mmCIF file of C-alpha atoms in Angstrom:
data_model
loop_
_atom_site.group_PDB
_atom_site.id
_atom_site.type_symbol
_atom_site.label_atom_id
_atom_site.label_comp_id
_atom_site.label_asym_id
_atom_site.label_seq_id
_atom_site.Cartn_x
_atom_site.Cartn_y
_atom_site.Cartn_z
ATOM 1 C CA MET A 1 -34.393 -9.843 -53.373
ATOM 2 C CA LYS A 2 -32.655 -8.840 -50.103
ATOM 3 C CA ASN A 3 -34.954 -7.398 -47.374
ATOM 4 C CA ALA A 4 -34.941 -3.640 -47.469
ATOM 5 C CA PHE A 5 -35.114 -3.667 -43.714
ATOM 6 C CA ALA A 6 -31.759 -4.622 -42.267
ATOM 7 C CA SER A 7 -31.748 -6.575 -39.087
ATOM 8 C CA ARG A 8 -29.606 -5.575 -36.155
ATOM 9 C CA ASN A 9 -27.364 -8.679 -36.953
ATOM 10 C CA ASP A 10 -26.456 -6.799 -40.022
ATOM 11 C CA TYR A 11 -24.388 -4.043 -38.222
ATOM 12 C CA PRO A 12 -21.237 -4.909 -36.422
ATOM 13 C CA LYS A 13 -21.166 -4.886 -32.731
ATOM 14 C CA PRO A 14 -18.957 -2.061 -31.246
ATOM 15 C CA TYR A 15 -15.747 -3.510 -29.499
ATOM 16 C CA VAL A 16 -15.548 -2.830 -25.875
ATOM 17 C CA PRO A 17 -12.311 -3.935 -24.272
ATOM 18 C CA LEU A 18 -13.909 -5.615 -21.154
ATOM 19 C CA SER A 19 -12.601 -9.228 -21.814
ATOM 20 C CA TRP A 20 -10.942 -9.196 -18.400
ATOM 21 C CA LEU A 21 -14.478 -8.824 -16.799
ATOM 22 C CA PRO A 22 -14.996 -12.174 -15.094
ATOM 23 C CA SER A 23 -18.342 -13.908 -15.262
ATOM 24 C CA LEU A 24 -20.556 -13.002 -12.268
ATOM 25 C CA PRO A 25 -21.619 -15.812 -9.977
ATOM 26 C CA ALA A 26 -24.452 -17.773 -11.053
ATOM 27 C CA PHE A 27 -26.515 -17.139 -8.032
ATOM 28 C CA ILE A 28 -27.150 -13.471 -9.023
ATOM 29 C CA PRO A 29 -30.266 -13.288 -10.992
ATOM 30 C CA HIS A 30 -29.762 -12.990 -14.654
ATOM 31 C CA ARG A 31 -31.642 -9.577 -14.913
ATOM 32 C CA ILE A 32 -29.418 -7.987 -12.235
ATOM 33 C CA ARG A 33 -26.165 -9.546 -13.881
ATOM 34 C CA ARG A 34 -27.383 -7.940 -17.096
ATOM 35 C CA LYS A 35 -27.948 -4.520 -15.574
ATOM 36 C CA LEU A 36 -24.538 -4.565 -14.075
ATOM 37 C CA ARG A 37 -22.675 -5.627 -17.121
ATOM 38 C CA SER A 38 -24.666 -2.897 -19.071
ATOM 39 C CA ARG A 39 -23.807 -0.076 -16.547
ATOM 40 C CA ILE A 40 -20.139 -1.042 -16.455
ATOM 41 C CA ARG A 41 -19.890 -1.293 -20.370
ATOM 42 C CA SER A 42 -21.838 2.076 -20.721
ATOM 43 C CA ARG A 43 -19.051 3.730 -18.480
ATOM 44 C CA GLN A 44 -16.191 2.210 -20.475
ATOM 45 C CA SER A 45 -15.041 4.488 -23.206
ATOM 46 C CA PRO A 46 -14.363 2.360 -26.344
ATOM 47 C CA SER A 47 -11.296 4.626 -27.248
ATOM 48 C CA THR A 48 -9.204 4.224 -24.183
ATOM 49 C CA SER A 49 -7.786 0.851 -22.285
ATOM 50 C CA LEU A 50 -6.795 3.042 -19.319
ATOM 51 C CA SER A 51 -8.980 0.822 -16.999
ATOM 52 C CA THR A 52 -8.405 -2.518 -18.673
ATOM 53 C CA LEU A 53 -6.033 -5.275 -17.384
ATOM 54 C CA GLU A 54 -3.126 -7.153 -18.925
ATOM 55 C CA SER A 55 -4.072 -10.725 -19.703
ATOM 56 C CA SER A 56 -1.031 -11.949 -21.573
ATOM 57 C CA PHE A 57 0.962 -14.917 -19.889
ATOM 58 C CA SER A 58 3.744 -14.756 -22.539
ATOM 59 C CA PRO A 59 7.148 -13.985 -21.288
ATOM 60 C CA ALA A 60 7.952 -12.772 -24.886
ATOM 61 C CA ASP A 61 5.671 -9.853 -24.174
ATOM 62 C CA THR A 62 7.690 -8.964 -21.184
ATOM 63 C CA ILE A 63 10.915 -9.098 -23.223
ATOM 64 C CA ARG A 64 9.584 -6.968 -25.751
ATOM 65 C CA SER A 65 8.346 -4.254 -23.118
ATOM 66 C CA LEU A 66 11.951 -4.345 -21.529
ATOM 67 C CA ARG A 67 13.485 -3.582 -24.909
ATOM 68 C CA ALA A 68 11.156 -0.693 -25.523
ATOM 69 C CA TYR A 69 11.367 0.573 -21.976
ATOM 70 C CA ARG A 70 12.899 4.093 -21.242
ATOM 71 C CA TRP A 71 14.842 3.720 -18.066
ATOM 72 C CA SER A 72 14.882 6.470 -15.588
ATOM 73 C CA PHE A 73 16.573 7.529 -12.252
ATOM 74 C CA TYR A 74 13.391 6.227 -10.276
ATOM 75 C CA ASP A 75 14.264 2.547 -11.574
ATOM 76 C CA VAL A 76 17.068 2.583 -9.246
ATOM 77 C CA GLN A 77 14.480 1.620 -6.558
ATOM 78 C CA TYR A 78 14.298 -1.943 -8.266
ATOM 79 C CA LEU A 79 17.960 -2.249 -7.860
ATOM 80 C CA ILE A 80 17.790 -1.482 -4.247
ATOM 81 C CA LEU A 81 14.890 -3.840 -3.602
ATOM 82 C CA ILE A 82 16.770 -6.543 -5.470
ATOM 83 C CA ILE A 83 19.879 -6.224 -3.308
ATOM 84 C CA LEU A 84 17.862 -6.020 0.016
ATOM 85 C CA GLY A 85 15.682 -8.976 -0.866
ATOM 86 C CA ILE A 86 18.890 -11.141 -1.948
ATOM 87 C CA PHE A 87 20.634 -10.222 1.344
ATOM 88 C CA SER A 88 17.657 -11.016 3.479
ATOM 89 C CA LEU A 89 17.023 -14.183 1.943
ATOM 90 C CA CYS A 90 20.699 -15.187 2.264
ATOM 91 C CA ILE A 91 20.847 -14.337 6.098
ATOM 92 C CA ILE A 92 17.542 -15.948 7.211
ATOM 93 C CA GLU A 93 18.231 -19.149 8.908
ATOM 94 C CA SER A 94 14.881 -20.658 8.655
ATOM 95 C CA PRO A 95 13.328 -21.732 6.477
ATOM 96 C CA GLY A 96 15.944 -23.622 4.713
ATOM 97 C CA PRO A 97 17.500 -23.151 1.215
ATOM 98 C CA ILE A 98 14.820 -25.217 -0.548
ATOM 99 C CA VAL A 99 12.063 -23.054 0.713
ATOM 100 C CA LYS A 100 14.158 -19.896 0.021
ATOM 101 C CA THR A 101 14.618 -21.108 -3.706
ATOM 102 C CA VAL A 102 10.940 -21.803 -4.073
ATOM 103 C CA VAL A 103 10.248 -18.316 -2.920
ATOM 104 C CA ALA A 104 12.620 -16.564 -5.018
ATOM 105 C CA THR A 105 11.566 -18.593 -8.099
ATOM 106 C CA LEU A 106 7.885 -17.682 -7.512
ATOM 107 C CA ILE A 107 8.970 -14.181 -7.378
ATOM 108 C CA LEU A 108 10.972 -14.116 -10.636
ATOM 109 C CA LEU A 109 7.885 -16.019 -12.293
ATOM 110 C CA SER A 110 5.484 -13.265 -11.282
ATOM 111 C CA LEU A 111 7.680 -10.533 -12.804
ATOM 112 C CA ILE A 112 8.194 -12.486 -16.021
ATOM 113 C CA LEU A 113 4.535 -12.990 -16.956
ATOM 114 C CA PRO A 114 2.604 -9.861 -17.799
ATOM 115 C CA ALA A 115 -0.565 -10.833 -16.383
ATOM 116 C CA THR A 116 0.846 -11.085 -12.844
ATOM 117 C CA ARG A 117 3.660 -8.624 -13.180
ATOM 118 C CA GLN A 118 1.108 -5.888 -13.233
ATOM 119 C CA PHE A 119 0.039 -6.766 -9.808
ATOM 120 C CA PHE A 120 3.342 -7.978 -8.177
ATOM 121 C CA LEU A 121 5.725 -5.200 -9.289
ATOM 122 C CA PRO A 122 3.970 -2.532 -7.216
ATOM 123 C CA PHE A 123 3.635 -4.999 -4.547
ATOM 124 C CA LEU A 124 7.358 -5.797 -4.590
ATOM 125 C CA PRO A 125 8.384 -3.085 -2.013
ATOM 126 C CA VAL A 126 5.932 -4.721 0.517
ATOM 127 C CA ALA A 127 7.125 -8.156 -0.252
ATOM 128 C CA THR A 128 10.781 -7.000 0.277
ATOM 129 C CA TRP A 129 9.832 -5.237 3.479
ATOM 130 C CA LEU A 130 8.224 -8.426 4.911
ATOM 131 C CA ILE A 131 11.277 -10.533 3.880
ATOM 132 C CA PHE A 132 13.513 -7.897 5.362
ATOM 133 C CA PHE A 133 11.715 -7.585 8.680
ATOM 134 C CA TYR A 134 11.962 -11.270 9.273
ATOM 135 C CA ALA A 135 15.620 -11.289 8.504
ATOM 136 C CA CYS A 136 16.450 -8.410 10.771
ATOM 137 C CA GLY A 137 17.107 -10.582 14.041
ATOM 138 C CA ASP A 138 20.796 -10.914 13.106
ATOM 139 C CA TRP A 139 21.607 -7.196 13.282
ATOM 140 C CA ARG A 140 22.054 -6.139 16.969
ATOM 141 C CA PRO A 141 23.325 -2.669 17.971
ATOM 142 C CA PRO A 142 23.213 -1.267 21.374
ATOM 143 C CA ILE A 143 19.537 -0.781 22.791
ATOM 144 C CA TRP A 144 18.494 2.618 23.938
ATOM 145 C CA VAL A 145 16.147 2.163 27.065
ATOM 146 C CA ARG A 146 16.228 5.709 28.302
ATOM 147 C CA VAL A 147 15.861 7.762 25.108
ATOM 148 C CA LEU A 148 12.123 7.391 24.564
ATOM 149 C CA PRO A 149 10.827 7.940 28.119
ATOM 150 C CA THR A 150 13.106 11.069 28.415
ATOM 151 C CA LEU A 151 11.799 12.528 25.222
ATOM 152 C CA GLU A 152 8.304 11.720 26.304
ATOM 153 C CA ASN A 153 8.861 13.834 29.427
ATOM 154 C CA VAL A 154 10.599 16.596 27.783
ATOM 155 C CA PHE A 155 8.006 16.989 25.094
ATOM 156 C CA TYR A 156 4.825 16.313 26.837
ATOM 157 C CA GLY A 157 5.738 16.512 30.466
ATOM 158 C CA ALA A 158 4.565 13.049 31.392
ATOM 159 C CA ASN A 159 4.474 9.347 30.141
ATOM 160 C CA ILE A 160 1.205 9.523 28.344
ATOM 161 C CA SER A 161 1.311 5.761 27.565
ATOM 162 C CA ASN A 162 1.487 5.038 31.359
ATOM 163 C CA ILE A 163 -1.434 7.483 31.994
ATOM 164 C CA LEU A 164 -3.665 5.936 29.466
ATOM 165 C CA SER A 165 -2.983 2.477 30.530
ATOM 166 C CA ALA A 166 -3.290 2.989 34.201
ATOM 167 C CA HIS A 167 -7.109 2.341 34.244
ATOM 168 C CA LYS A 168 -8.018 -0.978 32.296
ATOM 169 C CA ASN A 169 -11.254 -2.760 31.811
ATOM 170 C CA THR A 170 -12.733 -5.345 29.245
ATOM 171 C CA PHE A 171 -14.531 -2.762 27.170
ATOM 172 C CA LEU A 172 -11.429 -0.498 26.825
ATOM 173 C CA ASP A 173 -9.245 -3.838 26.057
ATOM 174 C CA ILE A 174 -11.812 -4.511 23.112
ATOM 175 C CA MET A 175 -11.864 -1.067 21.788
ATOM 176 C CA ALA A 176 -8.101 -0.918 21.742
ATOM 177 C CA TRP A 177 -7.699 -4.540 20.264
ATOM 178 C CA LEU A 178 -9.893 -3.746 17.311
ATOM 179 C CA PRO A 179 -7.615 -1.091 15.580
ATOM 180 C CA TYR A 180 -4.417 -2.434 16.788
ATOM 181 C CA GLY A 181 -4.945 -6.254 16.420
ATOM 182 C CA ILE A 182 -7.542 -6.534 13.664
ATOM 183 C CA ILE A 183 -8.218 -3.531 11.571
ATOM 184 C CA HIS A 184 -4.443 -2.678 11.280
ATOM 185 C CA PHE A 185 -3.949 -5.964 9.337
ATOM 186 C CA GLY A 186 -6.827 -6.093 7.188
ATOM 187 C CA ALA A 187 -7.392 -2.402 6.355
ATOM 188 C CA PRO A 188 -4.753 -2.115 3.643
ATOM 189 C CA VAL A 189 -6.494 -4.984 1.586
ATOM 190 C CA VAL A 190 -9.917 -3.400 1.948
ATOM 191 C CA TRP A 191 -8.764 0.060 1.063
ATOM 192 C CA CYS A 192 -6.909 -1.311 -2.105
ATOM 193 C CA ILE A 193 -10.119 -2.972 -3.423
ATOM 194 C CA ILE A 194 -11.939 0.235 -2.931
ATOM 195 C CA TRP A 195 -9.484 2.202 -4.726
ATOM 196 C CA PHE A 196 -9.289 -0.135 -7.475
ATOM 197 C CA VAL A 197 -12.987 0.301 -8.161
ATOM 198 C CA CYS A 198 -13.515 3.978 -7.196
ATOM 199 C CA ALA A 199 -10.285 5.730 -7.628
ATOM 200 C CA SER A 200 -8.218 6.902 -10.647
ATOM 201 C CA PRO A 201 -6.395 3.986 -12.167
ATOM 202 C CA GLY A 202 -3.048 4.187 -10.626
ATOM 203 C CA THR A 203 -3.993 4.917 -7.069
ATOM 204 C CA VAL A 204 -3.528 1.304 -5.839
ATOM 205 C CA PRO A 205 0.101 0.844 -7.232
ATOM 206 C CA VAL A 206 1.341 4.090 -5.850
ATOM 207 C CA PHE A 207 -0.255 3.272 -2.461
ATOM 208 C CA ALA A 208 1.521 -0.058 -2.604
ATOM 209 C CA LYS A 209 5.016 1.259 -3.406
ATOM 210 C CA SER A 210 4.487 4.101 -0.892
ATOM 211 C CA PHE A 211 3.326 1.808 1.750
ATOM 212 C CA GLY A 212 6.366 -0.699 1.243
ATOM 213 C CA TRP A 213 8.870 2.046 1.171
ATOM 214 C CA MET A 214 7.679 3.587 4.327
ATOM 215 C CA ASN A 215 7.825 0.250 6.116
ATOM 216 C CA ILE A 216 11.207 -0.431 4.673
ATOM 217 C CA ILE A 217 12.541 2.945 5.919
ATOM 218 C CA GLY A 218 11.007 2.448 9.112
ATOM 219 C CA VAL A 219 12.584 -0.940 9.717
ATOM 220 C CA LEU A 220 15.948 0.341 8.755
ATOM 221 C CA ILE A 221 15.625 3.097 11.469
ATOM 222 C CA GLN A 222 14.365 0.558 14.063
ATOM 223 C CA LEU A 223 17.417 -1.380 13.261
ATOM 224 C CA SER A 224 19.902 1.318 13.512
ATOM 225 C CA LEU A 225 18.252 2.849 16.651
ATOM 226 C CA PRO A 226 16.626 0.029 18.687
ATOM 227 C CA CYS A 227 14.487 1.491 21.485
ATOM 228 C CA SER A 228 12.574 -0.078 24.243
ATOM 229 C CA PRO A 229 8.719 -0.073 24.198
ATOM 230 C CA PRO A 230 6.681 1.103 27.207
ATOM 231 C CA TRP A 231 6.037 -2.700 28.255
ATOM 232 C CA TYR A 232 9.699 -3.010 28.826
ATOM 233 C CA GLU A 233 9.722 0.064 31.169
ATOM 234 C CA ASN A 234 6.757 -1.485 33.084
ATOM 235 C CA MET A 235 8.333 -4.962 33.403
ATOM 236 C CA TYR A 236 12.223 -3.960 33.866
ATOM 237 C CA GLY A 237 12.377 -0.383 34.663
ATOM 238 C CA LEU A 238 15.087 1.539 33.085
ATOM 239 C CA ALA A 239 17.590 -1.399 33.423
ATOM 240 C CA PRO A 240 19.903 -2.074 30.356
ATOM 241 C CA ALA A 241 18.318 -4.267 27.909
ATOM 242 C CA ASN A 242 19.820 -7.226 25.863
ATOM 243 C CA TYR A 243 18.732 -9.323 22.930
ATOM 244 C CA SER A 244 18.038 -12.399 25.241
ATOM 245 C CA ILE A 245 14.733 -10.556 26.308
ATOM 246 C CA LYS A 246 11.820 -12.030 24.579
ATOM 247 C CA GLY A 247 9.012 -9.725 23.200
ATOM 248 C CA SER A 248 5.706 -9.220 25.000
ATOM 249 C CA PRO A 249 2.120 -8.811 23.903
ATOM 250 C CA ALA A 250 1.594 -6.253 26.732
ATOM 251 C CA GLY A 251 -2.008 -5.322 26.807
ATOM 252 C CA LEU A 252 -2.882 -7.886 24.035
ATOM 253 C CA ALA A 253 -2.226 -10.739 26.626
ATOM 254 C CA ARG A 254 -5.576 -9.744 27.937
ATOM 255 C CA ILE A 255 -7.206 -10.386 24.665
ATOM 256 C CA ASP A 256 -5.762 -13.895 24.731
ATOM 257 C CA ASP A 257 -7.172 -14.559 28.176
ATOM 258 C CA LEU A 258 -10.509 -12.979 27.389
ATOM 259 C CA PHE A 259 -11.159 -15.227 24.262
ATOM 260 C CA GLY A 260 -9.203 -18.168 25.483
ATOM 261 C CA ILE A 261 -6.777 -18.175 22.590
ATOM 262 C CA THR A 262 -2.847 -18.318 22.167
ATOM 263 C CA LEU A 263 -2.716 -15.809 19.330
ATOM 264 C CA TYR A 264 -0.719 -12.696 20.459
ATOM 265 C CA ARG A 265 1.569 -14.330 23.127
ATOM 266 C CA PRO A 266 3.451 -16.436 20.606
ATOM 267 C CA THR A 267 3.396 -13.931 18.050
ATOM 268 C CA PHE A 268 5.102 -11.159 19.912
ATOM 269 C CA THR A 269 7.407 -13.203 22.061
ATOM 270 C CA GLY A 270 8.651 -14.830 18.742
ATOM 271 C CA SER A 271 8.894 -11.392 16.962
ATOM 272 C CA PRO A 272 12.422 -10.754 15.214
ATOM 273 C CA MET A 273 12.006 -7.035 16.183
ATOM 274 C CA VAL A 274 11.525 -6.817 19.984
ATOM 275 C CA PHE A 275 13.063 -3.319 20.141
ATOM 276 C CA GLY A 276 11.386 -1.567 17.280
ATOM 277 C CA ALA A 277 9.462 1.074 19.215
ATOM 278 C CA PHE A 278 10.476 4.149 17.210
ATOM 279 C CA PRO A 279 9.053 4.925 14.821
ATOM 280 C CA SER A 280 5.708 3.230 15.126
ATOM 281 C CA LEU A 281 4.641 1.574 12.049
ATOM 282 C CA HIS A 282 1.172 0.971 13.089
ATOM 283 C CA ALA A 283 0.829 4.761 13.429
ATOM 284 C CA GLY A 284 2.530 5.249 10.115
ATOM 285 C CA SER A 285 0.345 2.739 8.404
ATOM 286 C CA ALA A 286 -2.776 4.454 9.681
ATOM 287 C CA VAL A 287 -1.681 7.952 8.687
ATOM 288 C CA MET A 288 -0.526 6.710 5.122
ATOM 289 C CA GLU A 289 -4.006 4.900 4.684
ATOM 290 C CA ALA A 290 -5.881 8.010 5.966
ATOM 291 C CA LEU A 291 -4.095 10.335 3.617
ATOM 292 C CA PHE A 292 -4.738 8.141 0.594
ATOM 293 C CA MET A 293 -8.477 7.904 1.511
ATOM 294 C CA SER A 294 -8.638 11.597 2.038
ATOM 295 C CA HIS A 295 -7.099 11.978 -1.416
ATOM 296 C CA VAL A 296 -9.806 9.878 -2.968
ATOM 297 C CA PHE A 297 -12.657 10.777 -0.704
ATOM 298 C CA PRO A 298 -11.947 14.301 0.805
ATOM 299 C CA ARG A 299 -15.357 14.706 2.101
ATOM 300 C CA LEU A 300 -14.695 11.679 4.550
ATOM 301 C CA ARG A 301 -11.463 13.141 5.830
ATOM 302 C CA PRO A 302 -12.974 13.592 9.472
ATOM 303 C CA VAL A 303 -13.801 9.968 9.646
ATOM 304 C CA PHE A 304 -10.245 8.974 8.739
ATOM 305 C CA VAL A 305 -8.842 11.411 11.413
ATOM 306 C CA VAL A 306 -10.870 9.645 13.912
ATOM 307 C CA TYR A 307 -9.526 6.290 12.782
ATOM 308 C CA VAL A 308 -5.905 7.647 13.272
ATOM 309 C CA LEU A 309 -6.698 9.069 16.630
ATOM 310 C CA TRP A 310 -8.271 5.770 17.637
ATOM 311 C CA LEU A 311 -5.275 3.711 16.847
ATOM 312 C CA TRP A 312 -2.948 6.193 18.298
ATOM 313 C CA TRP A 313 -4.737 5.753 21.720
ATOM 314 C CA ALA A 314 -4.858 2.041 21.344
ATOM 315 C CA THR A 315 -1.063 1.780 20.889
ATOM 316 C CA MET A 316 -0.571 3.709 24.158
ATOM 317 C CA TYR A 317 -3.313 1.997 25.995
ATOM 318 C CA LEU A 318 -1.867 -1.442 25.014
ATOM 319 C CA SER A 319 1.678 -0.294 26.125
ATOM 320 C CA HIS A 320 3.305 -0.936 22.972
ATOM 321 C CA HIS A 321 4.346 2.650 21.874
ATOM 322 C CA TYR A 322 5.165 6.027 23.379
ATOM 323 C CA ALA A 323 3.586 9.226 21.936
ATOM 324 C CA VAL A 324 6.702 10.145 20.583
ATOM 325 C CA ASP A 325 6.773 6.877 18.604
ATOM 326 C CA LEU A 326 3.488 7.818 17.086
ATOM 327 C CA VAL A 327 4.890 11.171 15.909
ATOM 328 C CA GLY A 328 7.865 9.753 14.306
ATOM 329 C CA GLY A 329 5.875 7.052 12.260
ATOM 330 C CA SER A 330 3.201 9.671 11.299
ATOM 331 C CA LEU A 331 5.762 12.120 10.017
ATOM 332 C CA LEU A 332 7.358 9.352 8.131
ATOM 333 C CA ALA A 333 4.179 8.470 6.457
ATOM 334 C CA GLY A 334 3.606 12.010 5.619
ATOM 335 C CA VAL A 335 6.835 12.656 3.695
ATOM 336 C CA VAL A 336 6.463 9.451 1.829
ATOM 337 C CA PHE A 337 2.915 10.302 0.775
ATOM 338 C CA TYR A 338 3.571 13.973 -0.133
ATOM 339 C CA VAL A 339 6.564 12.973 -2.222
ATOM 340 C CA ALA A 340 4.476 10.156 -4.008
ATOM 341 C CA LYS A 341 1.437 12.858 -4.227
ATOM 342 C CA SER A 342 3.535 15.498 -5.823
ATOM 343 C CA LYS A 343 5.066 13.303 -8.520
ATOM 344 C CA PHE A 344 3.240 10.099 -9.049
ATOM 345 C CA LEU A 345 -0.324 10.007 -7.516
ATOM 346 C CA PRO A 346 -3.248 10.453 -10.080
ATOM 347 C CA ARG A 347 -5.477 13.097 -9.160
ATOM 348 C CA SER A 348 -9.304 12.425 -8.835
ATOM 349 C CA GLN A 349 -11.440 14.209 -11.504
ATOM 350 C CA SER A 350 -14.788 15.783 -10.835
ATOM 351 C CA GLY A 351 -17.789 13.836 -11.727
ATOM 352 C CA LYS A 352 -15.789 10.405 -12.071
ATOM 353 C CA VAL A 353 -17.035 7.775 -9.726
ATOM 354 C CA PHE A 354 -15.512 4.393 -10.872
ATOM 355 C CA ARG A 355 -12.153 3.732 -12.687
ATOM 356 C CA TRP A 356 -13.960 2.909 -15.839
ATOM 357 C CA ASP A 357 -14.961 6.641 -16.078
ATOM 358 C CA TYR A 358 -11.445 7.664 -16.500
ATOM 359 C CA ASP A 359 -10.200 8.596 -20.131
ATOM 360 C CA TYR A 360 -6.976 9.925 -18.975
ATOM 361 C CA LYS A 361 -5.140 10.591 -15.710
ATOM 362 C CA GLU A 362 -3.371 13.673 -14.457
ATOM 363 C CA LEU A 363 -0.424 13.214 -12.142
ATOM 364 C CA GLY A 364 1.024 15.022 -9.223
ATOM 365 C CA GLU A 365 -0.071 18.365 -7.901
ATOM 366 C CA GLU A 366 -2.465 20.784 -9.758
ATOM 367 C CA PRO A 367 -0.700 23.635 -11.361
ATOM 368 C CA ASN A 368 -2.394 26.070 -9.185
ATOM 369 C CA GLU A 369 -1.764 24.108 -5.928
ATOM 370 C CA GLN A 370 0.816 25.627 -3.673
ATOM 371 C CA GLY A 371 1.066 23.210 -0.881
ATOM 372 C CA TYR A 372 4.025 20.732 -0.444
ATOM 373 C CA ALA A 373 6.198 22.587 -2.923
ATOM 374 C CA LEU A 374 9.171 21.050 -1.260
ATOM 375 C CA ALA A 375 8.317 17.682 -2.409
ATOM 376 C CA ASP A 376 8.411 18.877 -6.199
ATOM 377 C CA PHE A 377 12.168 18.812 -7.147
ATOM 378 C CA GLY A 378 11.504 19.705 -10.787
ATOM 379 C CA SER A 379 10.200 22.814 -12.274
ATOM 380 C CA GLY A 380 9.600 21.113 -15.731
ATOM 381 C CA PRO A 381 6.998 18.801 -17.061
ATOM 382 C CA HIS A 382 6.636 15.579 -14.873
ATOM 383 C CA ASP A 383 7.696 12.640 -16.967
ATOM 384 C CA ALA A 384 5.869 9.288 -16.714
ATOM 385 C CA ASP A 385 7.991 6.693 -14.604
ATOM 386 C CA ASP A 386 7.454 3.613 -12.829
ATOM 387 C CA TRP A 387 4.882 4.877 -10.530
ATOM 388 C CA THR A 388 2.620 5.551 -13.377
ATOM 389 C CA VAL A 389 -0.442 3.318 -13.753
ATOM 390 C CA GLY A 390 -2.004 2.543 -17.199
ATOM 391 C CA SER A 391 -0.377 3.025 -20.532
ATOM 392 C CA SER A 392 -2.906 5.293 -21.963
ATOM 393 C CA SER A 393 -2.773 9.220 -21.753
ATOM 394 C CA SER A 394 -1.369 10.328 -18.611
ATOM 395 C CA ILE A 395 -1.448 14.098 -18.171
ATOM 396 C CA SER A 396 1.046 15.160 -15.541
ATOM 397 C CA SER A 397 0.863 18.550 -13.607
ATOM 398 C CA GLY A 398 3.086 20.160 -16.170
ATOM 399 C CA SER A 399 2.352 18.301 -19.251
ATOM 400 C CA LEU A 400 -0.527 18.106 -21.551
ATOM 401 C CA SER A 401 1.068 15.430 -23.794
ATOM 402 C CA PRO A 402 0.178 11.491 -23.316
ATOM 403 C CA ASP A 403 2.825 9.132 -21.828
ATOM 404 C CA ASP A 404 5.066 7.238 -24.404
ATOM 405 C CA ASP A 405 3.791 4.042 -24.920
ATOM 406 C CA SER A 406 7.226 2.098 -24.835
ATOM 407 C CA HIS A 407 7.840 3.716 -21.255
ATOM 408 C CA SER A 408 4.675 2.301 -19.763
ATOM 409 C CA LEU A 409 4.487 -1.198 -20.765
ATOM 410 C CA TRP A 410 7.183 -2.659 -18.571
ATOM 411 C CA GLU A 411 5.706 -0.928 -15.412
ATOM 412 C CA GLY A 412 4.279 -3.485 -13.008
ATOM 413 C CA GLU A 413 1.498 -1.020 -12.005
ATOM 414 C CA THR A 414 0.374 -0.974 -15.570
ATOM 415 C CA LEU A 415 -3.397 -1.880 -15.532
ATOM 416 C CA ALA A 416 -3.814 -1.463 -19.155
ATOM 417 C CA SER A 417 -3.070 -4.189 -21.793
ATOM 418 C CA HIS A 418 -3.047 -1.765 -24.781
ATOM 419 C CA SER A 419 -1.984 1.768 -25.155
ATOM 420 C CA ASP A 420 -4.150 4.518 -26.482
ATOM 421 C CA SER A 421 -2.289 4.521 -29.738
ATOM 422 C CA GLU A 422 -2.946 0.977 -30.142
ATOM 423 C CA ALA A 423 -6.794 1.534 -29.383
ATOM 424 C CA LYS A 424 -6.996 4.453 -31.904
ATOM 425 C CA ARG A 425 -5.445 2.433 -34.822
#
């Protein structure tokens, strides 16, 4: 006779889609590892796959997703990126064709495999910008030397960069070097890790695309309107410039001397963009990061404002940018951010601390939010598009219906391996 008291093994265990969660390092005590796993699983809703990751390495899944994908106007961006990337690879003289072929093959392979596509497709604008930046040395329109100093005096009555850099000492050098030469390059990666854990699923891909397109537009402006930076005025006055002049590390040369390294001198003298003062992409990047961080953590907005002002001061103290350059870069970042926010950026939801807390996402501005109306070109429901993250129910500002699954599978920013419809079957 079977025991009347059923053991716990007689009941099936509930399925929780956390197969993507890697094993925690062995050096963490077992009791702590168990508590961490239990806490994450308790936050994960079994009925949603919004926060799960794609784990397939089958190109057949990509082909199936492409067949089911509903193309939209926003997909034109991929055509532009492809044309710009191929053009940039063709005109770069170094490295040679073998390295270029390897790079192109790796990019194509990362887009074919679903597990890598979900990360690389949002990163594609950033990769295109980097390739385009290093290929821009062959385009050489006339250089504007007097425009920025004139605008500086018209708008502010003085050359603020020269005023701030007039008094130098080691402490100020280090304080300027930290945001301009260190934090600027590592901050985007750190922010993305924080957003991936603590923000609504989809925030990281929208930032990656916004960041990449802001820099692409900025480089296009710098190529079309090359302007000399403050260090050129300090070295050559307002004499006409030509492309035989090498770049200068300006104030960062003192950092090389201070630490006895040769880092910034060869980097800036070998830069393909010597006369790219306007707009300042250092300022644009800082403002873009501050806007996204303020969107996710609104209570910390004063901290991010201080960081932006810190970097602004550093760029002028080191004689790399005029104040008008900072305004131009910041305006560019603001326009890109608010367009992304009004159409694509998931909203934070009260009471949600980690990405595993989200069962659905809401895109764009809130219905009762009046700000940035100029960025909202449509009066009807916001359709899900290539900026949308996750293939589970995304609720836009004008619609209460979930996204169509066939529209989300191909999107590289998708962080879900199954749709809600599949999870509910």
